[in-house]
Amino acid sequence: MNAWSISNGSLEALKWVGLVLMTGDHVNKYLLHEASPALYALGRMVVPLFGFVLMANLARPGALKAGVHLRVMQRLAIFALLATPAFVQLVGWWPLNILATLLLATLIVWLLERGGRIHRCAALIAFVFGGAMVEFWWPALLCCLGAWAFLRSPSALRLLLWASATASLAVINGNFAALAALPLIWGASQVDIPMARKRWVFYAFYPAHLTLIALVQQLM
């Protein structure tokens, strides 16, 4: 089965789609008091989109040896901390924000990639206990890990498991709108969108837009 191989430009386009949907969802939630069901439904696609983009980069051949996982974890940790003041104002101290979720998913993948019983046990502990502390909890981690497993070794079974993991977000979301991300990802894999990679935009955008929304909320 084709692994939904995707070009760098199309991967970047998915990231921008995720940023737009995330912004709309946050404006709807924190400034409009969830007045728009459409923005809420579209926002449910953000976790599987960001999860796929992250896992597509981690699943590249040689990524572990090149230290990609460690660099990604470092960046996610820095910007998760930068986003914390605004996130705490908007949401509270628990759970930790979505960048922490992606950081935890990356840590689990890094441990699994290293192999061995100790690393696998550590990955399981990180999943069980870390999943209780991050935004979208264990379903978000399962969604990321499902994408990673499918990208590494594509099969019909792994595609089904990835889709099932994505569907599990309904426990939190209250609907299955997250599944709409999968045909979007497949569509992006069928074209080569000419977009240059903006490595730091995603990281910086998250704390910046949350801070702006928190300031606007205070003024309202």
PDB file of C-alpha atoms in Angstrom, residues 46-220:
ATOM      1  CA  VAL A  46      -6.295  20.403  13.793  1.00  0.00           C
ATOM      2  CA  VAL A  47      -4.909  17.620  15.994  1.00  0.00           C
ATOM      3  CA  PRO A  48      -4.771  14.971  13.231  1.00  0.00           C
ATOM      4  CA  LEU A  49      -3.324  17.516  10.785  1.00  0.00           C
ATOM      5  CA  PHE A  50      -0.548  18.669  13.104  1.00  0.00           C
ATOM      6  CA  GLY A  51       0.038  15.104  14.231  1.00  0.00           C
ATOM      7  CA  PHE A  52       0.481  13.903  10.659  1.00  0.00           C
ATOM      8  CA  VAL A  53       2.837  16.753   9.714  1.00  0.00           C
ATOM      9  CA  LEU A  54       4.980  16.071  12.787  1.00  0.00           C
ATOM     10  CA  MET A  55       5.053  12.313  12.275  1.00  0.00           C
ATOM     11  CA  ALA A  56       5.815  12.643   8.566  1.00  0.00           C
ATOM     12  CA  ASN A  57       8.995  14.509   9.511  1.00  0.00           C
ATOM     13  CA  LEU A  58       9.930  12.044  12.246  1.00  0.00           C
ATOM     14  CA  ALA A  59       9.304   9.033   9.984  1.00  0.00           C
ATOM     15  CA  ARG A  60      11.784  10.201   7.328  1.00  0.00           C
ATOM     16  CA  PRO A  61      14.678   7.777   6.725  1.00  0.00           C
ATOM     17  CA  GLY A  62      17.656   8.679   8.895  1.00  0.00           C
ATOM     18  CA  ALA A  63      15.687  11.105  11.086  1.00  0.00           C
ATOM     19  CA  LEU A  64      16.671   9.376  14.333  1.00  0.00           C
ATOM     20  CA  LYS A  65      20.355   9.232  13.457  1.00  0.00           C
ATOM     21  CA  ALA A  66      20.288  12.887  12.394  1.00  0.00           C
ATOM     22  CA  GLY A  67      18.895  13.926  15.774  1.00  0.00           C
ATOM     23  CA  VAL A  68      15.635  15.284  14.360  1.00  0.00           C
ATOM     24  CA  HIS A  69      13.575  14.006  17.296  1.00  0.00           C
ATOM     25  CA  LEU A  70      15.756  15.731  19.882  1.00  0.00           C
ATOM     26  CA  ARG A  71      15.756  19.049  18.003  1.00  0.00           C
ATOM     27  CA  VAL A  72      11.983  18.929  17.586  1.00  0.00           C
ATOM     28  CA  MET A  73      11.493  18.180  21.288  1.00  0.00           C
ATOM     29  CA  GLN A  74      13.720  21.100  22.217  1.00  0.00           C
ATOM     30  CA  ARG A  75      11.755  23.527  20.030  1.00  0.00           C
ATOM     31  CA  LEU A  76       8.390  22.241  21.221  1.00  0.00           C
ATOM     32  CA  ALA A  77       9.466  22.569  24.854  1.00  0.00           C
ATOM     33  CA  ILE A  78      10.629  26.168  24.396  1.00  0.00           C
ATOM     34  CA  PHE A  79       7.500  27.365  22.625  1.00  0.00           C
ATOM     35  CA  ALA A  80       5.162  25.351  24.860  1.00  0.00           C
ATOM     36  CA  LEU A  81       6.634  27.297  27.791  1.00  0.00           C
ATOM     37  CA  LEU A  82       6.287  30.603  25.924  1.00  0.00           C
ATOM     38  CA  ALA A  83       2.606  29.820  25.301  1.00  0.00           C
ATOM     39  CA  THR A  84       1.919  28.834  28.904  1.00  0.00           C
ATOM     40  CA  PRO A  85       1.029  32.280  30.378  1.00  0.00           C
ATOM     41  CA  ALA A  86      -1.650  32.958  27.759  1.00  0.00           C
ATOM     42  CA  PHE A  87      -2.855  29.353  27.810  1.00  0.00           C
ATOM     43  CA  VAL A  88      -3.224  29.403  31.587  1.00  0.00           C
ATOM     44  CA  GLN A  89      -5.267  32.606  31.357  1.00  0.00           C
ATOM     45  CA  LEU A  90      -7.553  31.108  28.716  1.00  0.00           C
ATOM     46  CA  VAL A  91      -7.775  27.499  29.895  1.00  0.00           C
ATOM     47  CA  GLY A  92      -6.055  27.011  33.253  1.00  0.00           C
ATOM     48  CA  TRP A  93      -3.060  25.081  34.515  1.00  0.00           C
ATOM     49  CA  TRP A  94      -4.363  21.699  33.351  1.00  0.00           C
ATOM     50  CA  PRO A  95      -4.083  20.210  30.829  1.00  0.00           C
ATOM     51  CA  LEU A  96      -0.833  21.380  29.258  1.00  0.00           C
ATOM     52  CA  ASN A  97      -1.146  22.971  25.807  1.00  0.00           C
ATOM     53  CA  ILE A  98      -1.079  21.204  22.443  1.00  0.00           C
ATOM     54  CA  LEU A  99       2.655  21.792  21.949  1.00  0.00           C
ATOM     55  CA  ALA A 100       3.209  19.717  25.089  1.00  0.00           C
ATOM     56  CA  THR A 101       1.010  17.024  23.521  1.00  0.00           C
ATOM     57  CA  LEU A 102       3.166  17.018  20.395  1.00  0.00           C
ATOM     58  CA  LEU A 103       6.311  17.028  22.553  1.00  0.00           C
ATOM     59  CA  LEU A 104       5.086  13.962  24.431  1.00  0.00           C
ATOM     60  CA  ALA A 105       4.190  12.196  21.166  1.00  0.00           C
ATOM     61  CA  THR A 106       7.695  12.932  19.847  1.00  0.00           C
ATOM     62  CA  LEU A 107       9.265  11.614  23.042  1.00  0.00           C
ATOM     63  CA  ILE A 108       7.281   8.376  22.787  1.00  0.00           C
ATOM     64  CA  VAL A 109       8.288   7.922  19.135  1.00  0.00           C
ATOM     65  CA  TRP A 110      11.933   8.632  20.003  1.00  0.00           C
ATOM     66  CA  LEU A 111      11.867   5.964  22.715  1.00  0.00           C
ATOM     67  CA  LEU A 112      10.180   3.441  20.413  1.00  0.00           C
ATOM     68  CA  GLU A 113      12.665   4.198  17.618  1.00  0.00           C
ATOM     69  CA  ARG A 114      15.587   3.481  19.931  1.00  0.00           C
ATOM     70  CA  GLY A 115      14.210   0.005  20.604  1.00  0.00           C
ATOM     71  CA  GLY A 116      14.833  -2.382  23.449  1.00  0.00           C
ATOM     72  CA  ARG A 117      12.715  -3.381  26.446  1.00  0.00           C
ATOM     73  CA  ILE A 118      13.746  -0.435  28.620  1.00  0.00           C
ATOM     74  CA  HIS A 119      12.880   2.135  25.972  1.00  0.00           C
ATOM     75  CA  ARG A 120       9.567   0.445  25.189  1.00  0.00           C
ATOM     76  CA  CYS A 121       8.641   0.411  28.885  1.00  0.00           C
ATOM     77  CA  ALA A 122       9.608   4.073  29.176  1.00  0.00           C
ATOM     78  CA  ALA A 123       7.435   4.867  26.143  1.00  0.00           C
ATOM     79  CA  LEU A 124       4.486   3.076  27.758  1.00  0.00           C
ATOM     80  CA  ILE A 125       4.975   4.958  31.035  1.00  0.00           C
ATOM     81  CA  ALA A 126       5.196   8.272  29.145  1.00  0.00           C
ATOM     82  CA  PHE A 127       1.985   7.435  27.289  1.00  0.00           C
ATOM     83  CA  VAL A 128       0.003   6.360  30.365  1.00  0.00           C
ATOM     84  CA  PHE A 129       1.058   9.094  32.774  1.00  0.00           C
ATOM     85  CA  GLY A 130       1.901  11.864  30.307  1.00  0.00           C
ATOM     86  CA  GLY A 131      -1.378  11.395  28.484  1.00  0.00           C
ATOM     87  CA  ALA A 132      -3.228  12.518  31.606  1.00  0.00           C
ATOM     88  CA  MET A 133      -1.448  15.862  31.602  1.00  0.00           C
ATOM     89  CA  VAL A 134      -1.622  17.111  28.015  1.00  0.00           C
ATOM     90  CA  GLU A 135      -4.336  18.657  25.869  1.00  0.00           C
ATOM     91  CA  PHE A 136      -6.596  16.136  24.086  1.00  0.00           C
ATOM     92  CA  TRP A 137      -5.060  13.459  26.292  1.00  0.00           C
ATOM     93  CA  TRP A 138      -4.516   9.854  25.151  1.00  0.00           C
ATOM     94  CA  PRO A 139      -6.650  10.085  21.979  1.00  0.00           C
ATOM     95  CA  ALA A 140      -4.308  12.780  20.608  1.00  0.00           C
ATOM     96  CA  LEU A 141      -1.290  10.606  21.350  1.00  0.00           C
ATOM     97  CA  LEU A 142      -2.952   7.617  19.694  1.00  0.00           C
ATOM     98  CA  CYS A 143      -3.748   9.753  16.644  1.00  0.00           C
ATOM     99  CA  CYS A 144      -0.094  10.802  16.320  1.00  0.00           C
ATOM    100  CA  LEU A 145       1.248   7.308  16.922  1.00  0.00           C
ATOM    101  CA  GLY A 146      -1.225   5.857  14.432  1.00  0.00           C
ATOM    102  CA  ALA A 147       0.039   8.203  11.736  1.00  0.00           C
ATOM    103  CA  TRP A 148       3.663   7.387  12.601  1.00  0.00           C
ATOM    104  CA  ALA A 149       3.071   3.636  12.474  1.00  0.00           C
ATOM    105  CA  PHE A 150       1.306   3.900   9.121  1.00  0.00           C
ATOM    106  CA  LEU A 151       3.981   6.122   7.584  1.00  0.00           C
ATOM    107  CA  ARG A 152       6.756   3.780   8.702  1.00  0.00           C
ATOM    108  CA  SER A 153       5.123   0.599   7.428  1.00  0.00           C
ATOM    109  CA  PRO A 154       1.942   1.228   5.438  1.00  0.00           C
ATOM    110  CA  SER A 155      -0.742  -1.435   5.343  1.00  0.00           C
ATOM    111  CA  ALA A 156      -4.509  -1.626   5.302  1.00  0.00           C
ATOM    112  CA  LEU A 157      -4.501  -2.694   8.959  1.00  0.00           C
ATOM    113  CA  ARG A 158      -2.319   0.229  10.041  1.00  0.00           C
ATOM    114  CA  LEU A 159      -4.500   2.637   8.058  1.00  0.00           C
ATOM    115  CA  LEU A 160      -7.529   1.271   9.892  1.00  0.00           C
ATOM    116  CA  LEU A 161      -5.758   1.636  13.239  1.00  0.00           C
ATOM    117  CA  TRP A 162      -4.772   5.220  12.405  1.00  0.00           C
ATOM    118  CA  ALA A 163      -8.360   6.029  11.417  1.00  0.00           C
ATOM    119  CA  SER A 164      -9.639   4.379  14.604  1.00  0.00           C
ATOM    120  CA  ALA A 165      -7.183   6.382  16.709  1.00  0.00           C
ATOM    121  CA  THR A 166      -8.336   9.561  14.982  1.00  0.00           C
ATOM    122  CA  ALA A 167     -11.956   8.609  15.596  1.00  0.00           C
ATOM    123  CA  SER A 168     -11.174   8.200  19.305  1.00  0.00           C
ATOM    124  CA  LEU A 169     -10.893  11.987  19.528  1.00  0.00           C
ATOM    125  CA  ALA A 170     -14.709  11.956  19.479  1.00  0.00           C
ATOM    126  CA  VAL A 171     -14.534  11.104  23.186  1.00  0.00           C
ATOM    127  CA  ILE A 172     -13.252  14.643  23.733  1.00  0.00           C
ATOM    128  CA  ASN A 173     -14.683  16.461  20.734  1.00  0.00           C
ATOM    129  CA  GLY A 174     -18.217  15.111  20.920  1.00  0.00           C
ATOM    130  CA  ASN A 175     -18.205  14.371  17.186  1.00  0.00           C
ATOM    131  CA  PHE A 176     -16.201  12.568  14.506  1.00  0.00           C
ATOM    132  CA  ALA A 177     -15.183  15.702  12.583  1.00  0.00           C
ATOM    133  CA  ALA A 178     -11.497  14.864  13.158  1.00  0.00           C
ATOM    134  CA  LEU A 179     -11.835  12.076  10.586  1.00  0.00           C
ATOM    135  CA  ALA A 180     -12.305  14.721   7.871  1.00  0.00           C
ATOM    136  CA  ALA A 181      -8.574  15.386   8.158  1.00  0.00           C
ATOM    137  CA  LEU A 182      -7.730  11.993   6.645  1.00  0.00           C
ATOM    138  CA  PRO A 183      -9.166  12.588   3.146  1.00  0.00           C
ATOM    139  CA  LEU A 184      -7.600  16.048   3.243  1.00  0.00           C
ATOM    140  CA  ILE A 185      -4.209  14.513   3.991  1.00  0.00           C
ATOM    141  CA  TRP A 186      -4.710  11.939   1.243  1.00  0.00           C
ATOM    142  CA  GLY A 187      -5.614  14.706  -1.206  1.00  0.00           C
ATOM    143  CA  ALA A 188      -2.469  16.627  -0.285  1.00  0.00           C
ATOM    144  CA  SER A 189      -0.402  13.503  -0.958  1.00  0.00           C
ATOM    145  CA  GLN A 190      -1.725  13.385  -4.529  1.00  0.00           C
ATOM    146  CA  VAL A 191      -0.414  16.828  -5.498  1.00  0.00           C
ATOM    147  CA  ASP A 192       2.832  18.727  -5.162  1.00  0.00           C
ATOM    148  CA  ILE A 193       1.992  22.154  -3.777  1.00  0.00           C
ATOM    149  CA  PRO A 194       4.903  24.576  -4.318  1.00  0.00           C
ATOM    150  CA  MET A 195       5.256  26.074  -0.843  1.00  0.00           C
ATOM    151  CA  ALA A 196       8.546  26.950   0.820  1.00  0.00           C
ATOM    152  CA  ARG A 197       9.081  25.611   4.319  1.00  0.00           C
ATOM    153  CA  LYS A 198       8.843  28.145   7.142  1.00  0.00           C
ATOM    154  CA  ARG A 199      10.374  26.165   9.973  1.00  0.00           C
ATOM    155  CA  TRP A 200       9.878  28.617  12.822  1.00  0.00           C
ATOM    156  CA  VAL A 201       6.496  30.044  11.824  1.00  0.00           C
ATOM    157  CA  PHE A 202       4.485  27.217  13.380  1.00  0.00           C
ATOM    158  CA  TYR A 203       6.393  27.325  16.646  1.00  0.00           C
ATOM    159  CA  ALA A 204       6.215  31.117  17.009  1.00  0.00           C
ATOM    160  CA  PHE A 205       2.634  31.425  15.790  1.00  0.00           C
ATOM    161  CA  TYR A 206       1.168  29.335  18.588  1.00  0.00           C
ATOM    162  CA  PRO A 207       2.225  31.460  21.593  1.00  0.00           C
ATOM    163  CA  ALA A 208       1.808  34.667  19.569  1.00  0.00           C
ATOM    164  CA  HIS A 209      -1.804  34.065  18.582  1.00  0.00           C
ATOM    165  CA  LEU A 210      -2.771  32.809  22.051  1.00  0.00           C
ATOM    166  CA  THR A 211      -1.244  35.905  23.634  1.00  0.00           C
ATOM    167  CA  LEU A 212      -3.163  38.157  21.254  1.00  0.00           C
ATOM    168  CA  ILE A 213      -6.441  36.342  21.930  1.00  0.00           C
ATOM    169  CA  ALA A 214      -5.852  36.529  25.692  1.00  0.00           C
ATOM    170  CA  LEU A 215      -5.230  40.280  25.452  1.00  0.00           C
ATOM    171  CA  VAL A 216      -8.365  40.819  23.380  1.00  0.00           C
ATOM    172  CA  GLN A 217     -10.370  38.744  25.843  1.00  0.00           C
ATOM    173  CA  GLN A 218      -9.199  40.961  28.688  1.00  0.00           C
ATOM    174  CA  LEU A 219     -10.303  44.074  26.802  1.00  0.00           C
ATOM    175  CA  MET A 220     -13.772  42.729  25.997  1.00  0.00           C
TER     176      MET A 220
END
